[in-house]
PDB file of C-alpha atoms in Angstrom:
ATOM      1  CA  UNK A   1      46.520  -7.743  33.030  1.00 60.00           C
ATOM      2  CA  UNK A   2      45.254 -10.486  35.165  1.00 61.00           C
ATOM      3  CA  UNK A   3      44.487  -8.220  38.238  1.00 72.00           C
ATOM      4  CA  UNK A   4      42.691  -5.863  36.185  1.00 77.00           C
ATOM      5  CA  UNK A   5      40.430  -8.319  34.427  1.00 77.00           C
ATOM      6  CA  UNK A   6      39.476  -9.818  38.395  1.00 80.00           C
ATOM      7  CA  UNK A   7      38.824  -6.534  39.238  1.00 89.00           C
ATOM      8  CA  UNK A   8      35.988  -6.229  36.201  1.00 95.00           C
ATOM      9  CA  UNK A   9      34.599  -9.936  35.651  1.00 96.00           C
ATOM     10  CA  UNK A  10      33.675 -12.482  38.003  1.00 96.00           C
ATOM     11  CA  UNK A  11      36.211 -15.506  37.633  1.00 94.00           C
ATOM     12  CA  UNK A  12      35.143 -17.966  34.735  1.00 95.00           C
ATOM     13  CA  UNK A  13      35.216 -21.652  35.008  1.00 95.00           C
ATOM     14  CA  UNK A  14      36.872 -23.713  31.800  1.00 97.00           C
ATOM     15  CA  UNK A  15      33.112 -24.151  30.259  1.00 97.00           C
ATOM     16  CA  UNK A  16      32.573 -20.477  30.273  1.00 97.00           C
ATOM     17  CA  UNK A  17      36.044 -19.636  29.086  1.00 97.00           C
ATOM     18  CA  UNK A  18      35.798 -21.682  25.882  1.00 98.00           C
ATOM     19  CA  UNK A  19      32.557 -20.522  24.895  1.00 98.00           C
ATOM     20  CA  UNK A  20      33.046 -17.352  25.180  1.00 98.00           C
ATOM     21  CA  UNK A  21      35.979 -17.701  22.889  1.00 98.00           C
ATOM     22  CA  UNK A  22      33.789 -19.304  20.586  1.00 98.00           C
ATOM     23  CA  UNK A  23      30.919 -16.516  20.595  1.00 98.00           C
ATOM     24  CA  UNK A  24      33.745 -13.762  19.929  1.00 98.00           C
ATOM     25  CA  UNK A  25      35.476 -15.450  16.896  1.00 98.00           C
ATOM     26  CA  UNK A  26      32.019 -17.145  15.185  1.00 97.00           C
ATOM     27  CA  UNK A  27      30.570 -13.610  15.777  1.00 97.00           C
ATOM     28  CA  UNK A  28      33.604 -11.681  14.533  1.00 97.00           C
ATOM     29  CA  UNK A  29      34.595 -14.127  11.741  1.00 97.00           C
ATOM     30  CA  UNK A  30      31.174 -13.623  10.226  1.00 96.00           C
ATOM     31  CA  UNK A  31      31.968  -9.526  10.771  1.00 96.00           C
ATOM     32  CA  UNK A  32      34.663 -10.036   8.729  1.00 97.00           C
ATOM     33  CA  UNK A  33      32.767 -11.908   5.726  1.00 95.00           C
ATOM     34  CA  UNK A  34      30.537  -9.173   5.775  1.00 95.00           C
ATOM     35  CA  UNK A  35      33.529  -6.633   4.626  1.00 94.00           C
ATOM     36  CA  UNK A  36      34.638  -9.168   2.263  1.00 94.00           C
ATOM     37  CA  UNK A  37      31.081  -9.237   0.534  1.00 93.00           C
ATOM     38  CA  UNK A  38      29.693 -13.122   1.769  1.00 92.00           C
ATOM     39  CA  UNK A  39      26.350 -11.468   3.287  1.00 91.00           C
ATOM     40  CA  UNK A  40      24.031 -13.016   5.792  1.00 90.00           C
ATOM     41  CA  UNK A  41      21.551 -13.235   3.306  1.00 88.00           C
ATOM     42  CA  UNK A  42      18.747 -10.891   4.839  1.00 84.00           C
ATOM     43  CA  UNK A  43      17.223  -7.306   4.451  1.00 83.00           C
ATOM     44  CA  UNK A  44      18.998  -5.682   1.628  1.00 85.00           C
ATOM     45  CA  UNK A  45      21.617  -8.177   1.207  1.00 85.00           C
ATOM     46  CA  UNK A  46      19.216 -11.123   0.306  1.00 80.00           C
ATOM     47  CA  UNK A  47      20.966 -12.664  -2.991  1.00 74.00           C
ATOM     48  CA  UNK A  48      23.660 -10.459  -2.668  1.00 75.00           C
ATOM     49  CA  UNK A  49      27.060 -11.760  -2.206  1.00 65.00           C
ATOM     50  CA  UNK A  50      26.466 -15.561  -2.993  1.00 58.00           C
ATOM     51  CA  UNK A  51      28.017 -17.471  -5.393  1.00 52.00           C
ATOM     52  CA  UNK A  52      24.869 -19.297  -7.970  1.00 49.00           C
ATOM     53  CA  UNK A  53      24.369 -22.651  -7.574  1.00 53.00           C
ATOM     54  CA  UNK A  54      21.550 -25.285  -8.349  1.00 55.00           C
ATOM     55  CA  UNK A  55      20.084 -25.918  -5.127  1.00 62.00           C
ATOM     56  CA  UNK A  56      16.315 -23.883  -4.712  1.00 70.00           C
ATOM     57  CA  UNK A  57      16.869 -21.439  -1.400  1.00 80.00           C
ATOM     58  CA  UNK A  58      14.404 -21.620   0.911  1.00 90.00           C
ATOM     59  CA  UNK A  59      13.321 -18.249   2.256  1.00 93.00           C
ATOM     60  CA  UNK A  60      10.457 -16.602   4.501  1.00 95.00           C
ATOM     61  CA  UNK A  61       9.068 -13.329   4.667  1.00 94.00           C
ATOM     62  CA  UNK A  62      11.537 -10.820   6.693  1.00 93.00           C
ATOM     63  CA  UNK A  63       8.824 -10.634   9.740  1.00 95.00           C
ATOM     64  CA  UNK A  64       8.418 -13.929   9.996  1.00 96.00           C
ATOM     65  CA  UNK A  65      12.186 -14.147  10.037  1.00 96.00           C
ATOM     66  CA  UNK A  66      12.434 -12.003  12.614  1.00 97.00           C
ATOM     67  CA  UNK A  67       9.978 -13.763  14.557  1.00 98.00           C
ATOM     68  CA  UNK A  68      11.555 -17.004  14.801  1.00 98.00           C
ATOM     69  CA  UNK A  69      15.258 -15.324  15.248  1.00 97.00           C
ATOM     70  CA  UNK A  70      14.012 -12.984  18.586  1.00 98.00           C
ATOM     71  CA  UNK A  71      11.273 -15.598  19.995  1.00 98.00           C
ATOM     72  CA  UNK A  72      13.765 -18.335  21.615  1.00 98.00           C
ATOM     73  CA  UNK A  73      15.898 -16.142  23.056  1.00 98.00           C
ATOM     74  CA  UNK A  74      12.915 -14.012  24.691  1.00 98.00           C
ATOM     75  CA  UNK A  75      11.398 -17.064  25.850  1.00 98.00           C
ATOM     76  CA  UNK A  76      15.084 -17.960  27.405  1.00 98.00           C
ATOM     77  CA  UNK A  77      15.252 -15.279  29.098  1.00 98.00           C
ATOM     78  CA  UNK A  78      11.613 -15.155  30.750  1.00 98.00           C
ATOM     79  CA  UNK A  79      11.894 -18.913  31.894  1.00 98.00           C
ATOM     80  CA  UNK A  80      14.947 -17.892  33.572  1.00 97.00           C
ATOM     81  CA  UNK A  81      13.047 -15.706  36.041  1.00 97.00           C
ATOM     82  CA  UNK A  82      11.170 -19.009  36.917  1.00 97.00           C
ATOM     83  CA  UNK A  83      14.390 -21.363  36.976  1.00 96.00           C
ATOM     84  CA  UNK A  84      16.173 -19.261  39.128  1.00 95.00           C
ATOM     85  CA  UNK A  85      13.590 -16.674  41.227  1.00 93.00           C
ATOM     86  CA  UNK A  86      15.695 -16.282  43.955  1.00 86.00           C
ATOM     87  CA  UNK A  87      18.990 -15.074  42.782  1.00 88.00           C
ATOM     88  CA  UNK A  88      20.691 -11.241  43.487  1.00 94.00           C
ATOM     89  CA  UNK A  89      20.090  -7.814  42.472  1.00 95.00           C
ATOM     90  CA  UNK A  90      22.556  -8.148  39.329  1.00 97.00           C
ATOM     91  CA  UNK A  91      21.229 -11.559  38.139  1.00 97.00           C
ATOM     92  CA  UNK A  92      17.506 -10.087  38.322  1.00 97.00           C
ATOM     93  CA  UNK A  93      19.161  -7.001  36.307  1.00 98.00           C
ATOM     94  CA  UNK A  94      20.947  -9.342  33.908  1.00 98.00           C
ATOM     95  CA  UNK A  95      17.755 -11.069  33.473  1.00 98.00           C
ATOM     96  CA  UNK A  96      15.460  -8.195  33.088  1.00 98.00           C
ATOM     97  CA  UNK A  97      17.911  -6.379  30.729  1.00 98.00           C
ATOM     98  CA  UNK A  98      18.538  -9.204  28.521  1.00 98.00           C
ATOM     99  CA  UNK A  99      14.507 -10.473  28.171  1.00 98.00           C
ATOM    100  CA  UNK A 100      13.551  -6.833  27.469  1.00 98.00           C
ATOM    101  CA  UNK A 101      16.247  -6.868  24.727  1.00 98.00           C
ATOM    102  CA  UNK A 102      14.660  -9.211  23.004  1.00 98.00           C
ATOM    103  CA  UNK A 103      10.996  -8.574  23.642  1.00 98.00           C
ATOM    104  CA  UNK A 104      11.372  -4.677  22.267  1.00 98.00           C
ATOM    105  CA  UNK A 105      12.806  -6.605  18.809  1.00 98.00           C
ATOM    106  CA  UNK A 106       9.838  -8.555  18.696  1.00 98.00           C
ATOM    107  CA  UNK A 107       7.674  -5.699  19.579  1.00 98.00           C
ATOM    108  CA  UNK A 108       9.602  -3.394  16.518  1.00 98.00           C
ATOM    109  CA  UNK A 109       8.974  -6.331  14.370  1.00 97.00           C
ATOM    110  CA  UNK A 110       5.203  -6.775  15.286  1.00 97.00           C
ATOM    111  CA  UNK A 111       4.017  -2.651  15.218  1.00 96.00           C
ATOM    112  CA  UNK A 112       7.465  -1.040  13.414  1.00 96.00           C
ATOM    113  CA  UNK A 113       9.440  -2.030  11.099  1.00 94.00           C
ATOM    114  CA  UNK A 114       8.283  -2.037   7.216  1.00 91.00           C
ATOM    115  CA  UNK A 115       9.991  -4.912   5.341  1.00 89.00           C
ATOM    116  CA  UNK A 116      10.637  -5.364   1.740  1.00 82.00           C
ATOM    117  CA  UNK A 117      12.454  -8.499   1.028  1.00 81.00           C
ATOM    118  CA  UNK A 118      13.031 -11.839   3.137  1.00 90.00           C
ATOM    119  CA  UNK A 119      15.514 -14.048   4.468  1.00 94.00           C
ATOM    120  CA  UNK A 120      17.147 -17.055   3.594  1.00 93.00           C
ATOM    121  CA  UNK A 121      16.549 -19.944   5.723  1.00 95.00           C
ATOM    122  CA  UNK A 122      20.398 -20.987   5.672  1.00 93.00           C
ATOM    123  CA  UNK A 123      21.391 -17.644   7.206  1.00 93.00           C
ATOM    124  CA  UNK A 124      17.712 -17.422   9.879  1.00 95.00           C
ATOM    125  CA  UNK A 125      19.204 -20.861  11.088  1.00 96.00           C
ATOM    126  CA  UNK A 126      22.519 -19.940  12.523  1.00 95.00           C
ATOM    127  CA  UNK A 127      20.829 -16.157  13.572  1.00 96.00           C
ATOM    128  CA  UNK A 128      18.240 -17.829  15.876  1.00 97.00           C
ATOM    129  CA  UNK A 129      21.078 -20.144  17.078  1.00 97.00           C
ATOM    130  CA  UNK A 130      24.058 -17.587  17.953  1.00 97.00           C
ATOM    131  CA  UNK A 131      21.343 -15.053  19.861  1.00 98.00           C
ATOM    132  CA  UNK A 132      19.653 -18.460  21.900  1.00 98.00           C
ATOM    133  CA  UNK A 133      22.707 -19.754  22.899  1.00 98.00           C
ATOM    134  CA  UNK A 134      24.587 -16.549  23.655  1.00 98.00           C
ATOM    135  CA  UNK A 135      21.262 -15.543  25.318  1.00 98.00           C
ATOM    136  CA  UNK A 136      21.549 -19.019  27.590  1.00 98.00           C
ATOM    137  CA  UNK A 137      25.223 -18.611  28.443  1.00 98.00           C
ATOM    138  CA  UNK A 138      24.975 -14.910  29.761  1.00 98.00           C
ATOM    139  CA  UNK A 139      22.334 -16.505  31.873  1.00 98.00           C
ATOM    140  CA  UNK A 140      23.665 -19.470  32.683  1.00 97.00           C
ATOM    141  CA  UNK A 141      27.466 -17.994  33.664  1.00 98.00           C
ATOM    142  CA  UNK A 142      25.268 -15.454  35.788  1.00 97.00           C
ATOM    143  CA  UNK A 143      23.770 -18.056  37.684  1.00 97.00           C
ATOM    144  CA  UNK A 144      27.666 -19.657  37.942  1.00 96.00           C
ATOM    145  CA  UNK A 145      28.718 -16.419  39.299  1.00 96.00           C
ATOM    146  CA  UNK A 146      26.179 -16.469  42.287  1.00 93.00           C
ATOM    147  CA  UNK A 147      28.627 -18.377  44.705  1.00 86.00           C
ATOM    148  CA  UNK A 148      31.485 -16.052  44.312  1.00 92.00           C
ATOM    149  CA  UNK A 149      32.070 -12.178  45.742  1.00 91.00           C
ATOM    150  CA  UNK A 150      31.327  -9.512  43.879  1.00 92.00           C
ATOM    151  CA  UNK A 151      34.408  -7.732  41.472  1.00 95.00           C
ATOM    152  CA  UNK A 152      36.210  -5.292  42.949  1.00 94.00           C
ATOM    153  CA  UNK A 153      34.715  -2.538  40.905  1.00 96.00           C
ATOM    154  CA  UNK A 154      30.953  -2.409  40.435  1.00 96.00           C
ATOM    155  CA  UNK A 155      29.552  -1.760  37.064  1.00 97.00           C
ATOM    156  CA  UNK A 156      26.067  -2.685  37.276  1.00 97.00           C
ATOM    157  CA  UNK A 157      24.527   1.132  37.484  1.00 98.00           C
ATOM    158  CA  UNK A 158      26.538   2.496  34.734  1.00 98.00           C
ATOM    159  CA  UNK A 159      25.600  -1.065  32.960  1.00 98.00           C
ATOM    160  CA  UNK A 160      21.921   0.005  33.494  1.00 98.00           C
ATOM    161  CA  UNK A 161      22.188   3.430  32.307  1.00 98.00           C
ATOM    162  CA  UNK A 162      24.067   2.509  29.502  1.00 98.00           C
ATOM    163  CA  UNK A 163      21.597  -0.194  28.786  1.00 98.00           C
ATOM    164  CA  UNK A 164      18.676   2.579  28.630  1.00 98.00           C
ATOM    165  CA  UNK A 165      20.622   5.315  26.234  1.00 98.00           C
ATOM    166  CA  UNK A 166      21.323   1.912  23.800  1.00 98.00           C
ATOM    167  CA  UNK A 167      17.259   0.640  23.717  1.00 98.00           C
ATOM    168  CA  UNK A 168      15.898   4.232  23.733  1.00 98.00           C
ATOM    169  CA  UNK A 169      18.556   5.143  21.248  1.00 98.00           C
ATOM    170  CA  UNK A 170      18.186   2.063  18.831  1.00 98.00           C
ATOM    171  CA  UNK A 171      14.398   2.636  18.667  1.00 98.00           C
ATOM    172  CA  UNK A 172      14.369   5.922  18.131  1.00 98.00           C
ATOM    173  CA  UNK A 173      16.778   5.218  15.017  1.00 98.00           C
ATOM    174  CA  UNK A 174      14.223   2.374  13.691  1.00 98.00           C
ATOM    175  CA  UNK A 175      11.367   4.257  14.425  1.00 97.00           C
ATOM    176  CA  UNK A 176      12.909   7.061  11.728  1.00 97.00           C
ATOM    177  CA  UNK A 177      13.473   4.468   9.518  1.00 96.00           C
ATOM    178  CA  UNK A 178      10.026   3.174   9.538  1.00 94.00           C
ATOM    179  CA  UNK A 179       8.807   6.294   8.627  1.00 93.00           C
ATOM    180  CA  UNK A 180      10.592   6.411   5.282  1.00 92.00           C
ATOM    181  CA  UNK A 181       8.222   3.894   3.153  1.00 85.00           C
ATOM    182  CA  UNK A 182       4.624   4.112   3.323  1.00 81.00           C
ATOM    183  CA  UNK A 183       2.407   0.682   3.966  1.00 74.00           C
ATOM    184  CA  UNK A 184       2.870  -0.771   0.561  1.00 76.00           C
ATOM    185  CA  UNK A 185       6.235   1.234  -0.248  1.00 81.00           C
ATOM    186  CA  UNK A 186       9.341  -1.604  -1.016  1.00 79.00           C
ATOM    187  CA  UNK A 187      11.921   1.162  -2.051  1.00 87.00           C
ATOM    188  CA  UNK A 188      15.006   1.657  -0.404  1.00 90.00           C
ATOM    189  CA  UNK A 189      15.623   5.581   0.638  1.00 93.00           C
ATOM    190  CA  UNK A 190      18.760   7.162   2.044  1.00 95.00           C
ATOM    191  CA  UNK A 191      17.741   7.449   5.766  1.00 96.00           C
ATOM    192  CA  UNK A 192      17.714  11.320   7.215  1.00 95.00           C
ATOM    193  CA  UNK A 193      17.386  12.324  10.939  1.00 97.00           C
ATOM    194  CA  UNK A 194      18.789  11.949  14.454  1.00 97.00           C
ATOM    195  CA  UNK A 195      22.740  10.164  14.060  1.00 98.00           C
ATOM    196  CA  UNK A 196      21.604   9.091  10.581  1.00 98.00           C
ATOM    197  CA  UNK A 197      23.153  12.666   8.769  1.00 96.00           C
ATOM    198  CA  UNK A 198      26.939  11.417  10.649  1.00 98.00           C
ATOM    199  CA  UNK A 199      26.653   7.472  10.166  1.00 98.00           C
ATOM    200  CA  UNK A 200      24.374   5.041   7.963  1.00 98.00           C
ATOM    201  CA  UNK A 201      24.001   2.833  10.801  1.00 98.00           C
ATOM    202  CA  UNK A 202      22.846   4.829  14.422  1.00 98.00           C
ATOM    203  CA  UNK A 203      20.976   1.709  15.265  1.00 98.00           C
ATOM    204  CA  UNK A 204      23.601  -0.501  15.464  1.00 98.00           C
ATOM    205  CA  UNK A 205      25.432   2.020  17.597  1.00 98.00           C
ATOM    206  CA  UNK A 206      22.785   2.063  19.765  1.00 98.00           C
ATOM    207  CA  UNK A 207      22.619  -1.647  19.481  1.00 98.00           C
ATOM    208  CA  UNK A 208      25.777  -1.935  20.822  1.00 98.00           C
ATOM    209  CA  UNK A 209      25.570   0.369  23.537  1.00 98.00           C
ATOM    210  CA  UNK A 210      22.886  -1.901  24.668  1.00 98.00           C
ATOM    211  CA  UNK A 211      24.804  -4.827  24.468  1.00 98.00           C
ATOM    212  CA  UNK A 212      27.393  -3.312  26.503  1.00 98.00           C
ATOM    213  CA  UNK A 213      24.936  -1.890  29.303  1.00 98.00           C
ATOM    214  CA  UNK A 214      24.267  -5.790  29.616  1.00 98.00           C
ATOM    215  CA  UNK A 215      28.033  -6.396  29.666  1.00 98.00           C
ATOM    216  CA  UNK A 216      28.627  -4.028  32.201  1.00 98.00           C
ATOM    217  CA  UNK A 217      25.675  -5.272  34.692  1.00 98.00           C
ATOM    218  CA  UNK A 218      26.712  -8.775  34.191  1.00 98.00           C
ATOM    219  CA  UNK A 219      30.525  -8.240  34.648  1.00 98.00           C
ATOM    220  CA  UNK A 220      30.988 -12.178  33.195  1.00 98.00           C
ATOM    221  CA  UNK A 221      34.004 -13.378  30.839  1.00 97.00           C
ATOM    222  CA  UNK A 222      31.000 -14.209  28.582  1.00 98.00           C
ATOM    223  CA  UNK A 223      28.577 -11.274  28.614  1.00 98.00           C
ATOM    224  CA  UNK A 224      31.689  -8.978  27.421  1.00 98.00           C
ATOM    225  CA  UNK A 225      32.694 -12.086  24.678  1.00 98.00           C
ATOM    226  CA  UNK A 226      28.848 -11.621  23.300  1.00 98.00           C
ATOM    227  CA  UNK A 227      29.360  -7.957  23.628  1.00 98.00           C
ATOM    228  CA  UNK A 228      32.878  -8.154  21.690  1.00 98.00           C
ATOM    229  CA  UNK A 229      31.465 -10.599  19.143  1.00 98.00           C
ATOM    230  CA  UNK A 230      28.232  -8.647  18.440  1.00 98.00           C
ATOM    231  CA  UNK A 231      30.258  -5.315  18.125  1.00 98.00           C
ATOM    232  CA  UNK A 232      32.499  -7.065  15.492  1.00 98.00           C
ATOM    233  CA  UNK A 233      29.609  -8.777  13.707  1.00 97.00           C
ATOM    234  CA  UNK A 234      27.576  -4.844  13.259  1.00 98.00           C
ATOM    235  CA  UNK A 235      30.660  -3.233  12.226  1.00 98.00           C
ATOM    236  CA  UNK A 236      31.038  -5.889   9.305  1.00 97.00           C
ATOM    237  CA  UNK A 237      27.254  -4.882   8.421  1.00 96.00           C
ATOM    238  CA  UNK A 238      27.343  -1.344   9.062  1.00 97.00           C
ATOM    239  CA  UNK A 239      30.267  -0.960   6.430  1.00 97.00           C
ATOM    240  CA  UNK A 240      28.860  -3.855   4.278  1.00 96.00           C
ATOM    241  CA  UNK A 241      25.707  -1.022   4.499  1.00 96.00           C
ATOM    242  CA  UNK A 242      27.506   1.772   3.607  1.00 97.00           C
ATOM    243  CA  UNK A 243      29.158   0.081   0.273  1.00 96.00           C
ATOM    244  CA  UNK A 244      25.593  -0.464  -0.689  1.00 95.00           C
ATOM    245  CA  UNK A 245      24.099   3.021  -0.240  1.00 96.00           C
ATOM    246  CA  UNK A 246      27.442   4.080  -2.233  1.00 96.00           C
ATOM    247  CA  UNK A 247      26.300   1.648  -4.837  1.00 95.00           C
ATOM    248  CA  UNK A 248      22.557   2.523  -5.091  1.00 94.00           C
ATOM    249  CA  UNK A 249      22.688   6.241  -4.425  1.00 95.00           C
ATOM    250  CA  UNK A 250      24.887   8.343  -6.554  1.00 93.00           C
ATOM    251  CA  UNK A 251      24.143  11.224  -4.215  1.00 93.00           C
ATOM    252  CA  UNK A 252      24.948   9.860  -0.734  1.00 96.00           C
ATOM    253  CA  UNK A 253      26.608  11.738   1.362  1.00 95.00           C
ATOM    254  CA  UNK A 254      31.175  11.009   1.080  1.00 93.00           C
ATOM    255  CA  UNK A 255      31.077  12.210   4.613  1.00 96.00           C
ATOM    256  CA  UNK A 256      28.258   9.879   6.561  1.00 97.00           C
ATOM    257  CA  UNK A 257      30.274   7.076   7.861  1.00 98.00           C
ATOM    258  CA  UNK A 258      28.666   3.611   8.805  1.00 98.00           C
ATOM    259  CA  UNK A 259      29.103   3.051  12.640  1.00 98.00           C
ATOM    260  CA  UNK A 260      31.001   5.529  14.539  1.00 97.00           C
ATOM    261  CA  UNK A 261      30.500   9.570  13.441  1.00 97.00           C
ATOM    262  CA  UNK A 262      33.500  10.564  12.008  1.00 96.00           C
ATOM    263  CA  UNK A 263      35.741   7.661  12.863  1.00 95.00           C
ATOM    264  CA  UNK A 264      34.483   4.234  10.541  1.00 92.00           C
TER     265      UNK A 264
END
């Protein structure tokens, strides 16, 4: 097992190995709530899931949301072409892959998405956190990896590729999505088009195929713990999704799944 995960990911030092153990289970523990109905509490899930109490919730609009969750780890990732300008081919990839991530998101939440509802301050908070700092680590063990030869087998072109069928992918999905509600329109609608007649959630796929391009260019302990974590986190929405459109639509479709077609 050892020799195989040498041959994939650049060796980690101790700083890198405990984070990245901390990304995957914060990130997957919070996948799991989502099954078990304790919601991140934005988008359709806002006041869903949580237990009454007395204190007032503070929430923003969804956009603005959005805003502050993508803008920190955008901005991470362009100050790290000017922290380190002279690193390799794969860091500049990493780099470029990761800041474009982010900066299509904000883009999507500037020109393309249509929101109805908000979010809840108490869930934005840890959001902006978990993408900045896992945003900061995959740079940051990147820039650790610089000193030390390559893995034995190169994934950075397949990472790349991948990368590209994920962001092309998970904007196509959101761009049908957008186009269900007109400008004032707040209703929910059972999405139709591209993967959306085998799963409920294409753009998650999509997102995770991304997330996995970035993975595979990186080749870090970390990259593939944010990749784990994020893929654990989505599948806990995407079936938290599909027990909603169950609930709301009596005439949703038995056979559209929520992640993967025909498997979950």
């Amino acid at each position: 097992m050892e020799s195989v995960l040498t041959r994939l990911f650049f060796p980690a030092p101790l700083l890198i190995k405990a984070m990245s153990v901390v990304c995957a289970v914060s990130l997957g523990k919070v996948g799991l709530s989502e099954i078990r109905g304790k919601h991140m509490q934005y988008s359709k899930f806002l006041n869903i899931g949580e237990k009454k109490s007395n204190k007032k919730q503070i929430q923003v609009s969804s956009r603005t949301g959005m805003l502050i969750a993508y803008t920190p780890s955008f901005l991470a990732g362009a100050i790290s072409f000017g922290l380190f300008p002279n690193e390799d081919l794969r860091f500049l990839f990493v780099k470029s892959t990761l800041t474009f991530h982010f900066f299509k998101r904000i883009l999507e939440v500037l020109f393309i998405h249509r929101y109805s509802g908000g979010v809840d301050v108490e869930s934005l908070t840890p959001i902006t956190l978990s993408y900045f700092t896992s945003s900061v680590f995959v740079i940051y063990a990147q820039h650790l990896a610089q000193a030390l030869p390559d893995p034995a087998v190169d994934l950075k072109y397949p990472g790349i590729v991948l990368f590209l069928i994920g962001i092309i992918g998970n904007f196509y999905h959101h761009c049908l999505l957008s186009k269900l509600r007109s400008k004032n329109d707040k209703e929910y609608k059972v999405p139709k088009g591209g993967l959306f007649d085998l799963v409920i959630c294409p753009h998650y796929l999509f997102e995770i195929l991304g997330i996995l391009g970035i993975s595979l260019t990186a080749q870090t302990l970390y990259a593939f713990s944010f990749f784990t974590g994020s893929t654990l986190y989505l599948m806990g929405r995407s079936y938290a999704t599909r027990r909603w459109y169950l609930s709301q639509f009596k005439d949703f479709p038995q056979d559209v799944k929520a992640l993967i077609p025909f498997v979950f």
